[in-house]
Amino acid sequence: MGGESKTKLSSSIPKLAAGPVGQKIRNIYKDRLGQFSSRGQYERTNLLSKMDEGRAGGGENVQLAVYSPPKLSRPTFKEATSHEFHPTSTGQSFGPSWSTHWFKITIQVPSHLRDKKHLEFHWDSNSEGLIWTQQGEPVQGLTGGGERVEWILPDGWRDGKKHTFYIEMACNGMFGNSPGDSIQPPSPDRYFNLQEADIVAVNLEARALFIDFWIIGDAAREFPGDSWESHEALQVNTAIMDTFYQGEGSQESILECRKIAQKYLGENVDSAKVYDNDNEPLVYAIGNCHIDTCWLWPWDETKRKVARSWANQCDLLDRYPELRFACSQAQQYKWLKMYYPSLFDRVKAKVKQGQFQPIGGSWVEHDTNMPGGESLVRQFLYGQRFFESHFGERCTTFWLPDTFGYSGQLPQLCRLSGMTRFFTQKLSWNNINKFPHTTFNWVALDGSQVLCHMTPAETYTAEAHFGDVRRSITQHKSMDQDATSLLVFGKGDGGGGPTFQQIEKLRRCRGISDQIGLLPRVKMGDSVDDFFARLEQKAQKGTKYVTWYGELYFELHRGTYTTQGRTKRNNRKAENLMRDLEQFATIASLKPLFKTGNESPDSYQYPKQDIDDLWEKVLLCHFHDCLPGSSIEMCYDDSDKLYAEVFERGESLIKKALQSLGLRDLDASTNHKHKLVAINTLPWSRKELIKVPTLGPAHPSKYSLAGSVGHSIGLCSLNDVEPTATIKEVRKGVFQLENDRLTIEVERGSITSIYDRFVKRQVIPKGSKANQLVIFDDKPLYWQAWDVEVYHLETRQELTSGESTIQEKGPNRVSVVTTAKISEHSWVKTTVSLGSVVSHSSDDAEDYIDIDCEVEWRESMKFLKVEFPVEIRNTEASYETQFGVMKRPTHYNTSWDMAKFEVCCHKWADLSENGYGVSILNDSKYGFATCGNVMRLSLLRAPKAPDGNADMGRHHIRYAIFPHTGTLSSRTVRTAFNFNNPLRLAVQEKVWSTNLSTAITLVPDHDGSSLILDTIKRGEDDEDVSRGELAKRKGKSVILRIYESLGGQARGKILTTLPVKSIYKCNLLEDDEAEIEVSPQRKNTLGCSIELRGFEVATYRLQLEG
């Protein structure tokens, strides 16, 4: 080795240290980032100071004039612009709340701005607004308060001439007019200051750098602190700041900063090219604009929110080719068509291009807990028909991101409406248990399933932040089966939808994924249907998604089952009315087809237009902030008017149909010589007491026994009643009411004993009291109208009632009345009644304890309920839901069980054990709980936000205790139907009307008593009925909706005296799916056999001859 030459090593590192170099203190440098893009003491020198290249306002550049319509009116463009406008200026305030002000704006771009690259008009009145062209075209929505204040000026306006446009200013913010906290009742006298009305030359490079810096800063903050990706992001943003300040914020320094940003973001983030590669994405971003059809604003304001929001989206779809915008609620599309036809045409063009996606298939984004089964059907029927008739396609995805829980029958109804997919996210709000799945098959009570996806970002109004994209994976719970997810972004609830900033942020997120990694790769350009189609393809290839059976119970907002009791009562009443109307109208419209030998000429026509209008009103009120009771008072003023129209018009149409059938209502001319009948619209026989009014001096009011067989329209004869009801005071203040089955004792309004003599059984536990009114403190954590929290149960107090007095002494009906004082301003008067029972062994007998409540309610943050302890033991109670039954725990074994301390039921709840049970029936309530052996019906709440007067005033509530032998059976189901559908007294003017009652009959087999014929209507597209939205179908047809109500296979026969040509089983949209054999049954009667699986909903179309 000695003497050999050595290789000289070279190094770029100097031999001697130039000086000390310290490690950057990471948290300090991260905190420093805020100086660069935030308002405050540095904004005059940071990036914000370079966002504009110039601006002009006032003087000859921007001239403002205003017209203020009177009385909170909302005139059309044509009406408003026909008035005189008066000069105004920025700095002025406009109001009060909910008023409208129209501004005429004349601008002239000054010479120093005409050559600038990008000109916008900025308007900020701190309220919502809509820009209209001089020709009356709505072009841009405005939010105010610094959000969405810009409108890109047409290039042709750089000509130095004056140009005019209009702004319709609405005196409300995006979330109404609350005085501070958004859910508080709105202030009636809020005023809005017009603080900006300027022509602005925007520095697009500075604007782009702002978003670059924002997203890279998020990476520095949100990537793991020990990751290279986080450290590199901080270094890049630090370099950007240093370069900007060293260049004194010059345009050259801004361009250099953008080049630095490309090291982290890549080179293509300024266009949709960023998505043009084959890298596999995990997150699919979909624009959405959730507009609550009413909430903190009335319906009339929603109509304008739709125009403002969708005009914005049409503009963004022109500017950003990758954007796909999904939008639900057929009602909102209809409003747009009615009030903004030119904008509707723009939307229609975007739908055709595949950019604007109608979704959801329903009339509104409705509540699914409280609407009846047929109401849910009509949401889909009317929604899908609207989308198909206007856009040529039906929806395949049910879209319901903000509704407060999901009925266990929705998957079946979706499948029957042509939808195989479901999207939501609301269960992420659960405040007790975390829902365990993201992508799964949701299975209905009958076994039908839909593929469900709940966005792991856990919002339907994502801001498209870096964190939203990251959470789309970190919060994903189904990655064993599939790791992809939907990211639904855009301003929502109050409307708005995606902003250009959000779209730009997503471009940069994709750039980071491709350039740096670690962040889940996001993609835009696919639709919601594309996303679900990929999931379905994976299932076809063998992926087995997990399943969830039954309801998707929402562990929050349980108070919505009770809040706004009048609206809920109106809903139940309207649903019953629509059922009867369609049934009467169907039979009346087909009367000429009957061969009774007594036909007379009749011009009656099925009132399809009227029926559609009424249904649309009812469906609108099902919106998920209307029926649940979580809107402001103005919304309930609106819904009260709609319901009043439904009841007035609906009753008028029923009377007209009955008149065509030879029946009329009783009136002042009715006397004892007229033949009175009771009309039964339910498909089984009934024997009930009915009170006949006074028919003359010698014919006072009395009870009669109405009895009928079950047909489409059963006419009940009226007969004398065997006097079996008695009442007596057995001890001081204790009254014994008795009929031929039950003996009950009532003391101070409470029922201390119910003895069923038929089976020799005491129903009430010793020492307990049924019909016990109880009141609770009701102060939820935040959402007053929405929530009732579990701790309210610890505040239970029994109401003390006064003495009971006899109201009815028999012999056909007996009753006692009692008044309980709640407070100085509130009271409850209860009437407990017992009627004669025809036969305690008869399935059609009325053998329940009837309780009527009149309540004067003036409380604050209290909850009124009524309790029924029963001598029954079971770990589950049964509750009626749409087209079926939900079983829920009566215990608190687990947190999942305890979370259901308040649940939704419809007409009945039941607690049964082997051999015996008790059902609680109601006529208008939806909140219930069964804890151990105590059944508890929720009556009234008193929240003070967002409606400060919710439920105040007089209420009438009716419920009943129905003891029964055996377990839950069709007796409960039928008795609850009877309870909610009283027999209707009428004068029979023509004998042949009796023959019409055999038009349609459902005859159950021995195992088919659980079959319910729920709907009789005409076919939507019958040539004599169709309104022309879709292709007409030759001839006439009848639609029957039948369901199995108890959860077991059931068989029966459909019989009809109509001239039936063929019978088809069809879907809810009335598409034929299978023909069913028709055969003669008896003289002049045809029929077919049917078989339904447990909880199946089946629709049959009877095609008639001729």
Short mmCIF file of C-alpha atoms in Angstrom, two decimals, residues 291-437:
data_model
loop_
_atom_site.label_atom_id
_atom_site.label_comp_id
_atom_site.label_asym_id
_atom_site.label_seq_id
_atom_site.Cartn_x
_atom_site.Cartn_y
_atom_site.Cartn_z
CA ILE A 291 -82.20 23.80 0.31
CA ASP A 292 -84.57 23.27 3.20
CA THR A 293 -87.97 23.73 1.59
CA CYS A 294 -88.91 25.55 4.76
CA TRP A 295 -87.03 25.98 8.02
CA LEU A 296 -85.82 29.35 9.29
CA TRP A 297 -87.63 31.01 6.38
CA PRO A 298 -91.06 30.55 4.76
CA TRP A 299 -91.86 28.70 1.55
CA ASP A 300 -92.02 31.89 -0.52
CA GLU A 301 -88.40 32.61 0.36
CA THR A 302 -87.42 29.07 -0.59
CA LYS A 303 -88.70 29.69 -4.10
CA ARG A 304 -86.20 32.54 -4.40
CA LYS A 305 -83.42 30.52 -2.76
CA VAL A 306 -83.86 27.91 -5.48
CA ALA A 307 -83.43 30.51 -8.22
CA ARG A 308 -80.44 32.12 -6.54
CA SER A 309 -78.69 28.82 -5.90
CA TRP A 310 -79.34 27.13 -9.21
CA ALA A 311 -78.45 30.23 -11.24
CA ASN A 312 -75.05 30.11 -9.51
CA GLN A 313 -74.62 26.45 -10.36
CA CYS A 314 -75.45 26.97 -14.03
CA ASP A 315 -72.70 29.61 -14.11
CA LEU A 316 -70.19 27.33 -12.38
CA LEU A 317 -71.06 24.43 -14.69
CA ASP A 318 -70.11 26.69 -17.61
CA ARG A 319 -66.79 27.61 -16.00
CA TYR A 320 -65.78 24.26 -14.47
CA PRO A 321 -66.32 21.32 -16.82
CA GLU A 322 -65.48 18.78 -14.10
CA LEU A 323 -68.31 19.89 -11.81
CA ARG A 324 -71.27 17.55 -11.40
CA PHE A 325 -74.18 18.96 -9.45
CA ALA A 326 -76.79 16.66 -7.83
CA CYS A 327 -80.07 18.20 -6.81
CA SER A 328 -83.22 16.69 -5.31
CA GLN A 329 -86.83 17.70 -4.57
CA ALA A 330 -89.26 17.77 -7.50
CA GLN A 331 -91.24 20.49 -5.74
CA GLN A 332 -88.32 22.89 -6.09
CA TYR A 333 -87.95 22.11 -9.78
CA LYS A 334 -91.67 22.79 -10.22
CA TRP A 335 -91.36 26.14 -8.45
CA LEU A 336 -88.44 27.04 -10.70
CA LYS A 337 -90.49 26.16 -13.77
CA MET A 338 -93.45 28.22 -12.53
CA TYR A 339 -91.64 31.36 -11.40
CA TYR A 340 -88.33 31.35 -13.32
CA PRO A 341 -89.05 29.62 -16.65
CA SER A 342 -85.91 30.83 -18.44
CA LEU A 343 -83.70 29.56 -15.60
CA PHE A 344 -85.58 26.25 -15.67
CA ASP A 345 -84.66 25.98 -19.34
CA ARG A 346 -80.98 26.53 -18.46
CA VAL A 347 -81.22 23.79 -15.85
CA LYS A 348 -82.91 21.49 -18.33
CA ALA A 349 -80.07 22.03 -20.80
CA LYS A 350 -77.50 21.20 -18.11
CA VAL A 351 -79.43 18.04 -17.24
CA LYS A 352 -79.30 17.00 -20.88
CA GLN A 353 -75.53 17.61 -20.91
CA GLY A 354 -75.15 15.37 -17.85
CA GLN A 355 -73.81 18.11 -15.58
CA PHE A 356 -76.93 18.85 -13.51
CA GLN A 357 -78.30 15.63 -12.00
CA PRO A 358 -81.88 15.41 -10.72
CA ILE A 359 -81.74 12.93 -7.88
CA GLY A 360 -83.82 11.51 -5.06
CA GLY A 361 -87.02 10.54 -6.83
CA SER A 362 -89.26 12.18 -4.21
CA TRP A 363 -91.44 15.29 -4.15
CA VAL A 364 -89.48 16.84 -1.28
CA GLU A 365 -86.76 15.62 1.06
CA HIS A 366 -89.41 14.41 3.42
CA ASP A 367 -89.63 13.07 6.91
CA THR A 368 -89.90 9.29 6.86
CA ASN A 369 -91.01 8.63 10.43
CA MET A 370 -94.49 10.16 10.51
CA PRO A 371 -96.01 10.22 7.00
CA GLY A 372 -98.29 7.25 6.42
CA GLY A 373 -97.35 4.45 4.08
CA GLU A 374 -99.39 5.77 1.17
CA SER A 375 -97.86 9.21 1.70
CA LEU A 376 -94.40 7.72 1.23
CA VAL A 377 -95.65 6.03 -1.92
CA ARG A 378 -96.91 9.35 -3.27
CA GLN A 379 -93.62 11.07 -2.52
CA PHE A 380 -92.03 8.64 -4.97
CA LEU A 381 -94.94 8.53 -7.42
CA TYR A 382 -95.17 12.29 -7.82
CA GLY A 383 -91.42 12.83 -7.65
CA GLN A 384 -90.50 10.18 -10.21
CA ARG A 385 -93.28 11.20 -12.58
CA PHE A 386 -92.10 14.81 -12.48
CA PHE A 387 -88.48 13.88 -13.20
CA GLU A 388 -89.45 11.47 -15.96
CA SER A 389 -91.88 13.87 -17.64
CA HIS A 390 -89.49 16.84 -17.57
CA PHE A 391 -86.06 15.25 -17.95
CA GLY A 392 -86.80 11.93 -19.61
CA GLU A 393 -85.45 9.72 -16.83
CA ARG A 394 -86.38 8.39 -13.44
CA CYS A 395 -84.02 8.64 -10.52
CA THR A 396 -82.18 5.52 -9.38
CA THR A 397 -80.82 6.92 -6.09
CA PHE A 398 -82.97 7.95 -3.15
CA TRP A 399 -81.28 11.04 -1.70
CA LEU A 400 -82.16 12.02 1.86
CA PRO A 401 -79.13 13.46 3.69
CA ASP A 402 -80.84 15.55 6.38
CA THR A 403 -83.93 13.63 7.53
CA PHE A 404 -84.28 12.59 11.17
CA GLY A 405 -84.27 8.79 10.90
CA TYR A 406 -85.40 6.33 8.27
CA SER A 407 -88.40 4.00 8.24
CA GLY A 408 -87.70 0.29 7.99
CA GLN A 409 -89.92 0.05 4.89
CA LEU A 410 -88.01 2.56 2.78
CA PRO A 411 -85.82 -0.01 1.00
CA GLN A 412 -88.93 -1.85 -0.20
CA LEU A 413 -90.62 1.36 -1.38
CA CYS A 414 -87.43 2.47 -3.11
CA ARG A 415 -87.16 -0.78 -5.03
CA LEU A 416 -90.82 -0.55 -6.00
CA SER A 417 -90.16 2.99 -7.27
CA GLY A 418 -87.21 2.10 -9.49
CA MET A 419 -84.47 3.06 -7.03
CA THR A 420 -81.86 0.57 -5.90
CA ARG A 421 -79.57 3.00 -4.04
CA PHE A 422 -79.80 5.23 -0.99
CA PHE A 423 -77.62 8.08 0.22
CA THR A 424 -77.69 9.81 3.61
CA GLN A 425 -75.39 10.95 6.40
CA LYS A 426 -77.68 12.03 9.23
CA LEU A 427 -76.94 9.10 11.52
CA SER A 428 -73.46 10.56 11.98
CA TRP A 429 -75.22 12.99 14.34
CA ASN A 430 -76.14 10.17 16.77
CA ASN A 431 -75.32 11.36 20.28
CA ILE A 432 -75.18 7.95 22.00
CA ASN A 433 -73.94 5.24 19.64
CA LYS A 434 -71.80 5.51 16.53
CA PHE A 435 -73.41 3.93 13.48
CA PRO A 436 -70.99 1.15 12.40
CA HIS A 437 -71.18 1.18 8.58
#
